[in-house]
């Protein structure tokens, strides 16, 4: 699908200040997290958690189906 629509936005001064504050807070949070674990370690952790989530999906669905039939 080729969509040529676009949106032009204009921000108020308050909105710009809010976005600047949010960006600063995000940067501080990332610094806090990555001072504890490296990006590579974080990626490995995320992959492990994703794998756990995938492995739990089948038992969760099975339990949900069993509870509906009881």
PDB file of N, CA, C and O in Angstrom:
ATOM      1  N   UNK A   1       0.837  -1.171   0.000  1.00  0.00           N
ATOM      2  CA  UNK A   1       0.000   0.000   0.000  1.00  0.00           C
ATOM      3  C   UNK A   1       0.886   1.239   0.000  1.00  0.00           C
ATOM      4  O   UNK A   1       1.788   1.371   0.803  1.00  0.00           O
ATOM      5  N   UNK A   2       0.638   2.146  -0.874  1.00  0.00           N
ATOM      6  CA  UNK A   2       1.401   3.374  -0.972  1.00  0.00           C
ATOM      7  C   UNK A   2       0.521   4.535  -0.522  1.00  0.00           C
ATOM      8  O   UNK A   2      -0.438   4.878  -1.183  1.00  0.00           O
ATOM      9  N   UNK A   3       0.850   5.117   0.610  1.00  0.00           N
ATOM     10  CA  UNK A   3       0.036   6.179   1.184  1.00  0.00           C
ATOM     11  C   UNK A   3       0.863   7.459   1.229  1.00  0.00           C
ATOM     12  O   UNK A   3       1.898   7.507   1.874  1.00  0.00           O
ATOM     13  N   UNK A   4       0.416   8.488   0.569  1.00  0.00           N
ATOM     14  CA  UNK A   4       1.175   9.737   0.489  1.00  0.00           C
ATOM     15  C   UNK A   4       0.691  10.780   1.491  1.00  0.00           C
ATOM     16  O   UNK A   4       1.126  11.920   1.450  1.00  0.00           O
ATOM     17  N   UNK A   5      -0.199  10.377   2.403  1.00  0.00           N
ATOM     18  CA  UNK A   5      -0.673  11.339   3.397  1.00  0.00           C
ATOM     19  C   UNK A   5       0.436  11.672   4.385  1.00  0.00           C
ATOM     20  O   UNK A   5       1.304  10.857   4.670  1.00  0.00           O
ATOM     21  N   UNK A   6       0.382  12.871   4.922  1.00  0.00           N
ATOM     22  CA  UNK A   6       1.327  13.258   5.952  1.00  0.00           C
ATOM     23  C   UNK A   6       0.642  14.214   6.911  1.00  0.00           C
ATOM     24  O   UNK A   6      -0.404  14.770   6.625  1.00  0.00           O
ATOM     25  N   UNK A   7       1.261  14.380   8.066  1.00  0.00           N
ATOM     26  CA  UNK A   7       0.697  15.230   9.108  1.00  0.00           C
ATOM     27  C   UNK A   7       1.756  16.257   9.502  1.00  0.00           C
ATOM     28  O   UNK A   7       2.910  15.916   9.729  1.00  0.00           O
ATOM     29  N   UNK A   8       1.366  17.487   9.590  1.00  0.00           N
ATOM     30  CA  UNK A   8       2.248  18.553  10.039  1.00  0.00           C
ATOM     31  C   UNK A   8       1.852  18.923  11.464  1.00  0.00           C
ATOM     32  O   UNK A   8       0.694  19.257  11.731  1.00  0.00           O
ATOM     33  N   UNK A   9       2.801  18.821  12.385  1.00  0.00           N
ATOM     34  CA  UNK A   9       2.534  19.110  13.784  1.00  0.00           C
ATOM     35  C   UNK A   9       3.257  20.379  14.207  1.00  0.00           C
ATOM     36  O   UNK A   9       4.339  20.674  13.723  1.00  0.00           O
ATOM     37  N   UNK A  10       2.671  21.037  15.154  1.00  0.00           N
ATOM     38  CA  UNK A  10       3.297  22.203  15.750  1.00  0.00           C
ATOM     39  C   UNK A  10       3.233  22.019  17.262  1.00  0.00           C
ATOM     40  O   UNK A  10       2.183  21.692  17.811  1.00  0.00           O
ATOM     41  N   UNK A  11       4.378  22.196  17.940  1.00  0.00           N
ATOM     42  CA  UNK A  11       4.428  21.992  19.379  1.00  0.00           C
ATOM     43  C   UNK A  11       4.447  23.330  20.103  1.00  0.00           C
ATOM     44  O   UNK A  11       5.096  24.276  19.670  1.00  0.00           O
ATOM     45  N   UNK A  12       3.766  23.345  21.238  1.00  0.00           N
ATOM     46  CA  UNK A  12       3.811  24.531  22.087  1.00  0.00           C
ATOM     47  C   UNK A  12       5.126  24.524  22.860  1.00  0.00           C
ATOM     48  O   UNK A  12       5.834  23.508  22.912  1.00  0.00           O
ATOM     49  N   UNK A  13       5.429  25.616  23.474  1.00  0.00           N
ATOM     50  CA  UNK A  13       6.630  25.695  24.299  1.00  0.00           C
ATOM     51  C   UNK A  13       6.596  24.701  25.443  1.00  0.00           C
ATOM     52  O   UNK A  13       7.608  24.076  25.777  1.00  0.00           O
ATOM     53  N   UNK A  14       5.429  24.533  26.039  1.00  0.00           N
ATOM     54  CA  UNK A  14       5.278  23.567  27.144  1.00  0.00           C
ATOM     55  C   UNK A  14       5.540  22.148  26.646  1.00  0.00           C
ATOM     56  O   UNK A  14       6.208  21.354  27.316  1.00  0.00           O
ATOM     57  N   UNK A  15       5.027  21.832  25.463  1.00  0.00           N
ATOM     58  CA  UNK A  15       5.241  20.495  24.898  1.00  0.00           C
ATOM     59  C   UNK A  15       6.724  20.265  24.626  1.00  0.00           C
ATOM     60  O   UNK A  15       7.251  19.185  24.904  1.00  0.00           O
ATOM     61  N   UNK A  16       7.415  21.267  24.100  1.00  0.00           N
ATOM     62  CA  UNK A  16       8.860  21.132  23.845  1.00  0.00           C
ATOM     63  C   UNK A  16       9.616  20.890  25.142  1.00  0.00           C
ATOM     64  O   UNK A  16      10.518  20.044  25.199  1.00  0.00           O
ATOM     65  N   UNK A  17       9.272  21.629  26.204  1.00  0.00           N
ATOM     66  CA  UNK A  17       9.927  21.443  27.503  1.00  0.00           C
ATOM     67  C   UNK A  17       9.655  20.046  28.041  1.00  0.00           C
ATOM     68  O   UNK A  17      10.549  19.394  28.585  1.00  0.00           O
ATOM     69  N   UNK A  18       8.423  19.575  27.884  1.00  0.00           N
ATOM     70  CA  UNK A  18       8.073  18.235  28.355  1.00  0.00           C
ATOM     71  C   UNK A  18       8.864  17.174  27.615  1.00  0.00           C
ATOM     72  O   UNK A  18       9.387  16.236  28.229  1.00  0.00           O
ATOM     73  N   UNK A  19       8.969  17.302  26.318  1.00  0.00           N
ATOM     74  CA  UNK A  19       9.729  16.327  25.522  1.00  0.00           C
ATOM     75  C   UNK A  19      11.205  16.346  25.889  1.00  0.00           C
ATOM     76  O   UNK A  19      11.854  15.297  25.955  1.00  0.00           O
ATOM     77  N   UNK A  20      11.740  17.520  26.131  1.00  0.00           N
ATOM     78  CA  UNK A  20      13.144  17.628  26.545  1.00  0.00           C
ATOM     79  C   UNK A  20      13.350  16.930  27.879  1.00  0.00           C
ATOM     80  O   UNK A  20      14.318  16.199  28.071  1.00  0.00           O
ATOM     81  N   UNK A  21      12.424  17.133  28.811  1.00  0.00           N
ATOM     82  CA  UNK A  21      12.505  16.506  30.126  1.00  0.00           C
ATOM     83  C   UNK A  21      12.402  14.989  30.008  1.00  0.00           C
ATOM     84  O   UNK A  21      13.168  14.252  30.646  1.00  0.00           O
ATOM     85  N   UNK A  22      11.484  14.522  29.196  1.00  0.00           N
ATOM     86  CA  UNK A  22      11.311  13.079  29.002  1.00  0.00           C
ATOM     87  C   UNK A  22      12.576  12.476  28.395  1.00  0.00           C
ATOM     88  O   UNK A  22      13.032  11.414  28.818  1.00  0.00           O
ATOM     89  N   UNK A  23      13.145  13.140  27.413  1.00  0.00           N
ATOM     90  CA  UNK A  23      14.364  12.638  26.773  1.00  0.00           C
ATOM     91  C   UNK A  23      15.500  12.557  27.781  1.00  0.00           C
ATOM     92  O   UNK A  23      16.266  11.585  27.801  1.00  0.00           O
ATOM     93  N   UNK A  24      15.622  13.565  28.641  1.00  0.00           N
ATOM     94  CA  UNK A  24      16.669  13.569  29.661  1.00  0.00           C
ATOM     95  C   UNK A  24      16.449  12.422  30.652  1.00  0.00           C
ATOM     96  O   UNK A  24      17.386  11.704  31.005  1.00  0.00           O
ATOM     97  N   UNK A  25      15.206  12.217  31.076  1.00  0.00           N
ATOM     98  CA  UNK A  25      14.897  11.129  32.008  1.00  0.00           C
ATOM     99  C   UNK A  25      15.189   9.769  31.378  1.00  0.00           C
ATOM    100  O   UNK A  25      15.718   8.869  32.041  1.00  0.00           O
ATOM    101  N   UNK A  26      14.849   9.623  30.100  1.00  0.00           N
ATOM    102  CA  UNK A  26      15.120   8.365  29.391  1.00  0.00           C
ATOM    103  C   UNK A  26      16.619   8.101  29.330  1.00  0.00           C
ATOM    104  O   UNK A  26      17.075   6.981  29.560  1.00  0.00           O
ATOM    105  N   UNK A  27      17.383   9.135  29.047  1.00  0.00           N
ATOM    106  CA  UNK A  27      18.836   8.986  28.973  1.00  0.00           C
ATOM    107  C   UNK A  27      19.398   8.591  30.335  1.00  0.00           C
ATOM    108  O   UNK A  27      20.268   7.712  30.423  1.00  0.00           O
ATOM    109  N   UNK A  28      18.905   9.210  31.410  1.00  0.00           N
ATOM    110  CA  UNK A  28      19.358   8.864  32.760  1.00  0.00           C
ATOM    111  C   UNK A  28      19.005   7.422  33.105  1.00  0.00           C
ATOM    112  O   UNK A  28      19.812   6.699  33.710  1.00  0.00           O
ATOM    113  N   UNK A  29      17.819   6.988  32.724  1.00  0.00           N
ATOM    114  CA  UNK A  29      17.399   5.611  32.980  1.00  0.00           C
ATOM    115  C   UNK A  29      18.286   4.624  32.222  1.00  0.00           C
ATOM    116  O   UNK A  29      18.737   3.621  32.786  1.00  0.00           O
ATOM    117  N   UNK A  30      18.539   4.907  30.961  1.00  0.00           N
ATOM    118  CA  UNK A  30      19.407   4.029  30.169  1.00  0.00           C
ATOM    119  C   UNK A  30      20.801   3.968  30.770  1.00  0.00           C
ATOM    120  O   UNK A  30      21.403   2.901  30.847  1.00  0.00           O
ATOM    121  N   UNK A  31      21.319   5.108  31.209  1.00  0.00           N
ATOM    122  CA  UNK A  31      22.643   5.137  31.826  1.00  0.00           C
ATOM    123  C   UNK A  31      22.657   4.290  33.089  1.00  0.00           C
ATOM    124  O   UNK A  31      23.583   3.510  33.321  1.00  0.00           O
ATOM    125  N   UNK A  32      21.611   4.398  33.901  1.00  0.00           N
ATOM    126  CA  UNK A  32      21.503   3.613  35.130  1.00  0.00           C
ATOM    127  C   UNK A  32      21.504   2.119  34.822  1.00  0.00           C
ATOM    128  O   UNK A  32      22.226   1.339  35.449  1.00  0.00           O
ATOM    129  N   UNK A  33      20.691   1.715  33.844  1.00  0.00           N
ATOM    130  CA  UNK A  33      20.587   0.290  33.493  1.00  0.00           C
ATOM    131  C   UNK A  33      21.891  -0.210  32.909  1.00  0.00           C
ATOM    132  O   UNK A  33      22.416  -1.252  33.316  1.00  0.00           O
ATOM    133  N   UNK A  34      22.470   0.532  31.965  1.00  0.00           N
ATOM    134  CA  UNK A  34      23.653   0.030  31.273  1.00  0.00           C
ATOM    135  C   UNK A  34      24.930   0.204  32.075  1.00  0.00           C
ATOM    136  O   UNK A  34      25.973  -0.314  31.708  1.00  0.00           O
ATOM    137  N   UNK A  35      24.864   0.924  33.206  1.00  0.00           N
ATOM    138  CA  UNK A  35      25.993   0.907  34.135  1.00  0.00           C
ATOM    139  C   UNK A  35      26.025  -0.422  34.881  1.00  0.00           C
ATOM    140  O   UNK A  35      27.059  -0.844  35.372  1.00  0.00           O
ATOM    141  N   UNK A  36      24.862  -1.071  34.987  1.00  0.00           N
ATOM    142  CA  UNK A  36      24.758  -2.347  35.684  1.00  0.00           C
ATOM    143  C   UNK A  36      25.057  -3.518  34.755  1.00  0.00           C
ATOM    144  O   UNK A  36      25.770  -4.448  35.134  1.00  0.00           O
ATOM    145  N   UNK A  37      24.491  -3.498  33.565  1.00  0.00           N
ATOM    146  CA  UNK A  37      24.733  -4.548  32.561  1.00  0.00           C
ATOM    147  C   UNK A  37      25.095  -3.888  31.235  1.00  0.00           C
ATOM    148  O   UNK A  37      24.612  -2.807  30.925  1.00  0.00           O
ATOM    149  N   UNK A  38      25.922  -4.569  30.488  1.00  0.00           N
ATOM    150  CA  UNK A  38      26.286  -4.045  29.173  1.00  0.00           C
ATOM    151  C   UNK A  38      25.123  -4.249  28.195  1.00  0.00           C
ATOM    152  O   UNK A  38      24.184  -5.006  28.470  1.00  0.00           O
ATOM    153  N   UNK A  39      25.205  -3.596  27.078  1.00  0.00           N
ATOM    154  CA  UNK A  39      24.165  -3.758  26.052  1.00  0.00           C
ATOM    155  C   UNK A  39      24.104  -5.214  25.599  1.00  0.00           C
ATOM    156  O   UNK A  39      23.023  -5.768  25.416  1.00  0.00           O
ATOM    157  N   UNK A  40      25.260  -5.847  25.471  1.00  0.00           N
ATOM    158  CA  UNK A  40      25.290  -7.253  25.054  1.00  0.00           C
ATOM    159  C   UNK A  40      24.638  -8.144  26.110  1.00  0.00           C
ATOM    160  O   UNK A  40      23.882  -9.064  25.778  1.00  0.00           O
ATOM    161  N   UNK A  41      24.914  -7.879  27.385  1.00  0.00           N
ATOM    162  CA  UNK A  41      24.301  -8.666  28.459  1.00  0.00           C
ATOM    163  C   UNK A  41      22.789  -8.432  28.505  1.00  0.00           C
ATOM    164  O   UNK A  41      22.015  -9.368  28.714  1.00  0.00           O
ATOM    165  N   UNK A  42      22.388  -7.196  28.289  1.00  0.00           N
ATOM    166  CA  UNK A  42      20.966  -6.874  28.280  1.00  0.00           C
ATOM    167  C   UNK A  42      20.266  -7.595  27.127  1.00  0.00           C
ATOM    168  O   UNK A  42      19.173  -8.140  27.304  1.00  0.00           O
ATOM    169  N   UNK A  43      20.902  -7.623  25.962  1.00  0.00           N
ATOM    170  CA  UNK A  43      20.327  -8.322  24.808  1.00  0.00           C
ATOM    171  C   UNK A  43      20.194  -9.813  25.101  1.00  0.00           C
ATOM    172  O   UNK A  43      19.187 -10.442  24.751  1.00  0.00           O
ATOM    173  N   UNK A  44      21.194 -10.373  25.760  1.00  0.00           N
ATOM    174  CA  UNK A  44      21.143 -11.798  26.124  1.00  0.00           C
ATOM    175  C   UNK A  44      20.008 -12.055  27.116  1.00  0.00           C
ATOM    176  O   UNK A  44      19.268 -13.022  26.989  1.00  0.00           O
ATOM    177  N   UNK A  45      19.873 -11.177  28.100  1.00  0.00           N
ATOM    178  CA  UNK A  45      18.786 -11.291  29.073  1.00  0.00           C
ATOM    179  C   UNK A  45      17.429 -11.198  28.383  1.00  0.00           C
ATOM    180  O   UNK A  45      16.527 -12.001  28.654  1.00  0.00           O
ATOM    181  N   UNK A  46      17.281 -10.253  27.480  1.00  0.00           N
ATOM    182  CA  UNK A  46      16.017 -10.088  26.756  1.00  0.00           C
ATOM    183  C   UNK A  46      15.699 -11.343  25.942  1.00  0.00           C
ATOM    184  O   UNK A  46      14.544 -11.784  25.902  1.00  0.00           O
ATOM    185  N   UNK A  47      16.707 -11.918  25.316  1.00  0.00           N
ATOM    186  CA  UNK A  47      16.498 -13.148  24.540  1.00  0.00           C
ATOM    187  C   UNK A  47      16.074 -14.292  25.454  1.00  0.00           C
ATOM    188  O   UNK A  47      15.178 -15.071  25.113  1.00  0.00           O
ATOM    189  N   UNK A  48      16.693 -14.395  26.627  1.00  0.00           N
ATOM    190  CA  UNK A  48      16.322 -15.445  27.582  1.00  0.00           C
ATOM    191  C   UNK A  48      14.881 -15.268  28.044  1.00  0.00           C
ATOM    192  O   UNK A  48      14.115 -16.236  28.096  1.00  0.00           O
ATOM    193  N   UNK A  49      14.511 -14.046  28.377  1.00  0.00           N
ATOM    194  CA  UNK A  49      13.142 -13.790  28.827  1.00  0.00           C
ATOM    195  C   UNK A  49      12.132 -14.074  27.726  1.00  0.00           C
ATOM    196  O   UNK A  49      11.052 -14.608  27.985  1.00  0.00           O
ATOM    197  N   UNK A  50      12.492 -13.757  26.500  1.00  0.00           N
ATOM    198  CA  UNK A  50      11.611 -14.044  25.373  1.00  0.00           C
ATOM    199  C   UNK A  50      11.431 -15.554  25.209  1.00  0.00           C
ATOM    200  O   UNK A  50      10.326 -16.036  24.955  1.00  0.00           O
ATOM    201  N   UNK A  51      12.518 -16.285  25.368  1.00  0.00           N
ATOM    202  CA  UNK A  51      12.449 -17.743  25.279  1.00  0.00           C
ATOM    203  C   UNK A  51      11.576 -18.333  26.375  1.00  0.00           C
ATOM    204  O   UNK A  51      10.783 -19.247  26.133  1.00  0.00           O
ATOM    205  N   UNK A  52      11.709 -17.814  27.580  1.00  0.00           N
ATOM    206  CA  UNK A  52      10.874 -18.283  28.692  1.00  0.00           C
ATOM    207  C   UNK A  52       9.410 -18.003  28.401  1.00  0.00           C
ATOM    208  O   UNK A  52       8.546 -18.860  28.608  1.00  0.00           O
ATOM    209  N   UNK A  53       9.142 -16.806  27.898  1.00  0.00           N
ATOM    210  CA  UNK A  53       7.757 -16.456  27.561  1.00  0.00           C
ATOM    211  C   UNK A  53       7.187 -17.411  26.521  1.00  0.00           C
ATOM    212  O   UNK A  53       6.059 -17.888  26.646  1.00  0.00           O
ATOM    213  N   UNK A  54       7.975 -17.724  25.512  1.00  0.00           N
ATOM    214  CA  UNK A  54       7.518 -18.654  24.469  1.00  0.00           C
ATOM    215  C   UNK A  54       7.254 -20.041  25.045  1.00  0.00           C
ATOM    216  O   UNK A  54       6.263 -20.677  24.696  1.00  0.00           O
ATOM    217  N   UNK A  55       8.134 -20.489  25.929  1.00  0.00           N
ATOM    218  CA  UNK A  55       7.973 -21.824  26.506  1.00  0.00           C
ATOM    219  C   UNK A  55       6.774 -21.899  27.433  1.00  0.00           C
ATOM    220  O   UNK A  55       6.179 -22.963  27.596  1.00  0.00           O
ATOM    221  N   UNK A  56       6.398 -20.783  28.050  1.00  0.00           N
ATOM    222  CA  UNK A  56       5.247 -20.773  28.948  1.00  0.00           C
ATOM    223  C   UNK A  56       3.922 -20.625  28.212  1.00  0.00           C
ATOM    224  O   UNK A  56       2.862 -20.885  28.780  1.00  0.00           O
ATOM    225  N   UNK A  57       3.961 -20.227  26.964  1.00  0.00           N
ATOM    226  CA  UNK A  57       2.730 -19.976  26.213  1.00  0.00           C
ATOM    227  C   UNK A  57       1.880 -21.238  26.056  1.00  0.00           C
ATOM    228  O   UNK A  57       0.675 -21.206  26.286  1.00  0.00           O
ATOM    229  N   UNK A  58       2.495 -22.358  25.693  1.00  0.00           N
ATOM    230  CA  UNK A  58       1.737 -23.585  25.490  1.00  0.00           C
ATOM    231  C   UNK A  58       1.069 -24.055  26.788  1.00  0.00           C
ATOM    232  O   UNK A  58      -0.132 -24.334  26.796  1.00  0.00           O
ATOM    233  N   UNK A  59       1.782 -24.127  27.925  1.00  0.00           N
ATOM    234  CA  UNK A  59       1.108 -24.526  29.166  1.00  0.00           C
ATOM    235  C   UNK A  59       0.020 -23.532  29.585  1.00  0.00           C
ATOM    236  O   UNK A  59      -1.015 -23.927  30.122  1.00  0.00           O
ATOM    237  N   UNK A  60       0.233 -22.251  29.322  1.00  0.00           N
ATOM    238  CA  UNK A  60      -0.779 -21.262  29.677  1.00  0.00           C
ATOM    239  C   UNK A  60      -2.050 -21.482  28.882  1.00  0.00           C
ATOM    240  O   UNK A  60      -3.153 -21.473  29.417  1.00  0.00           O
ATOM    241  N   UNK A  61      -1.913 -21.712  27.583  1.00  0.00           N
ATOM    242  CA  UNK A  61      -3.081 -21.983  26.742  1.00  0.00           C
ATOM    243  C   UNK A  61      -3.774 -23.264  27.163  1.00  0.00           C
ATOM    244  O   UNK A  61      -5.007 -23.331  27.200  1.00  0.00           O
ATOM    245  N   UNK A  62      -2.999 -24.276  27.481  1.00  0.00           N
ATOM    246  CA  UNK A  62      -3.552 -25.555  27.931  1.00  0.00           C
ATOM    247  C   UNK A  62      -4.352 -25.362  29.215  1.00  0.00           C
ATOM    248  O   UNK A  62      -5.485 -25.867  29.334  1.00  0.00           O
ATOM    249  N   UNK A  63      -3.808 -24.606  30.158  1.00  0.00           N
ATOM    250  CA  UNK A  63      -4.508 -24.345  31.416  1.00  0.00           C
ATOM    251  C   UNK A  63      -5.776 -23.542  31.177  1.00  0.00           C
ATOM    252  O   UNK A  63      -6.818 -23.819  31.790  1.00  0.00           O
ATOM    253  N   UNK A  64      -5.720 -22.587  30.271  1.00  0.00           N
ATOM    254  CA  UNK A  64      -6.901 -21.777  29.973  1.00  0.00           C
ATOM    255  C   UNK A  64      -8.006 -22.638  29.354  1.00  0.00           C
ATOM    256  O   UNK A  64      -9.175 -22.509  29.711  1.00  0.00           O
ATOM    257  N   UNK A  65      -7.648 -23.543  28.448  1.00  0.00           N
ATOM    258  CA  UNK A  65      -8.629 -24.433  27.835  1.00  0.00           C
ATOM    259  C   UNK A  65      -9.241 -25.379  28.859  1.00  0.00           C
ATOM    260  O   UNK A  65     -10.445 -25.628  28.838  1.00  0.00           O
ATOM    261  N   UNK A  66      -8.409 -25.890  29.765  1.00  0.00           N
ATOM    262  CA  UNK A  66      -8.911 -26.808  30.798  1.00  0.00           C
ATOM    263  C   UNK A  66      -9.846 -26.097  31.763  1.00  0.00           C
ATOM    264  O   UNK A  66     -10.818 -26.683  32.223  1.00  0.00           O
ATOM    265  N   UNK A  67      -9.557 -24.846  32.071  1.00  0.00           N
ATOM    266  CA  UNK A  67     -10.414 -24.127  33.017  1.00  0.00           C
ATOM    267  C   UNK A  67     -11.768 -23.776  32.389  1.00  0.00           C
ATOM    268  O   UNK A  67     -12.755 -23.664  33.095  1.00  0.00           O
ATOM    269  N   UNK A  68     -11.816 -23.655  31.062  1.00  0.00           N
ATOM    270  CA  UNK A  68     -13.078 -23.370  30.379  1.00  0.00           C
ATOM    271  C   UNK A  68     -13.984 -24.592  30.339  1.00  0.00           C
ATOM    272  O   UNK A  68     -15.202 -24.473  30.331  1.00  0.00           O
ATOM    273  N   UNK A  69     -13.393 -25.778  30.332  1.00  0.00           N
ATOM    274  CA  UNK A  69     -14.189 -26.993  30.247  1.00  0.00           C
ATOM    275  C   UNK A  69     -14.625 -27.496  31.618  1.00  0.00           C
ATOM    276  O   UNK A  69     -15.459 -28.383  31.705  1.00  0.00           O
ATOM    277  N   UNK A  70     -14.049 -26.960  32.667  1.00  0.00           N
ATOM    278  CA  UNK A  70     -14.414 -27.394  34.030  1.00  0.00           C
ATOM    279  C   UNK A  70     -15.666 -26.716  34.519  1.00  0.00           C
ATOM    280  O   UNK A  70     -16.142 -25.752  34.166  1.00  0.00           O
TER     281      UNK A  70
END
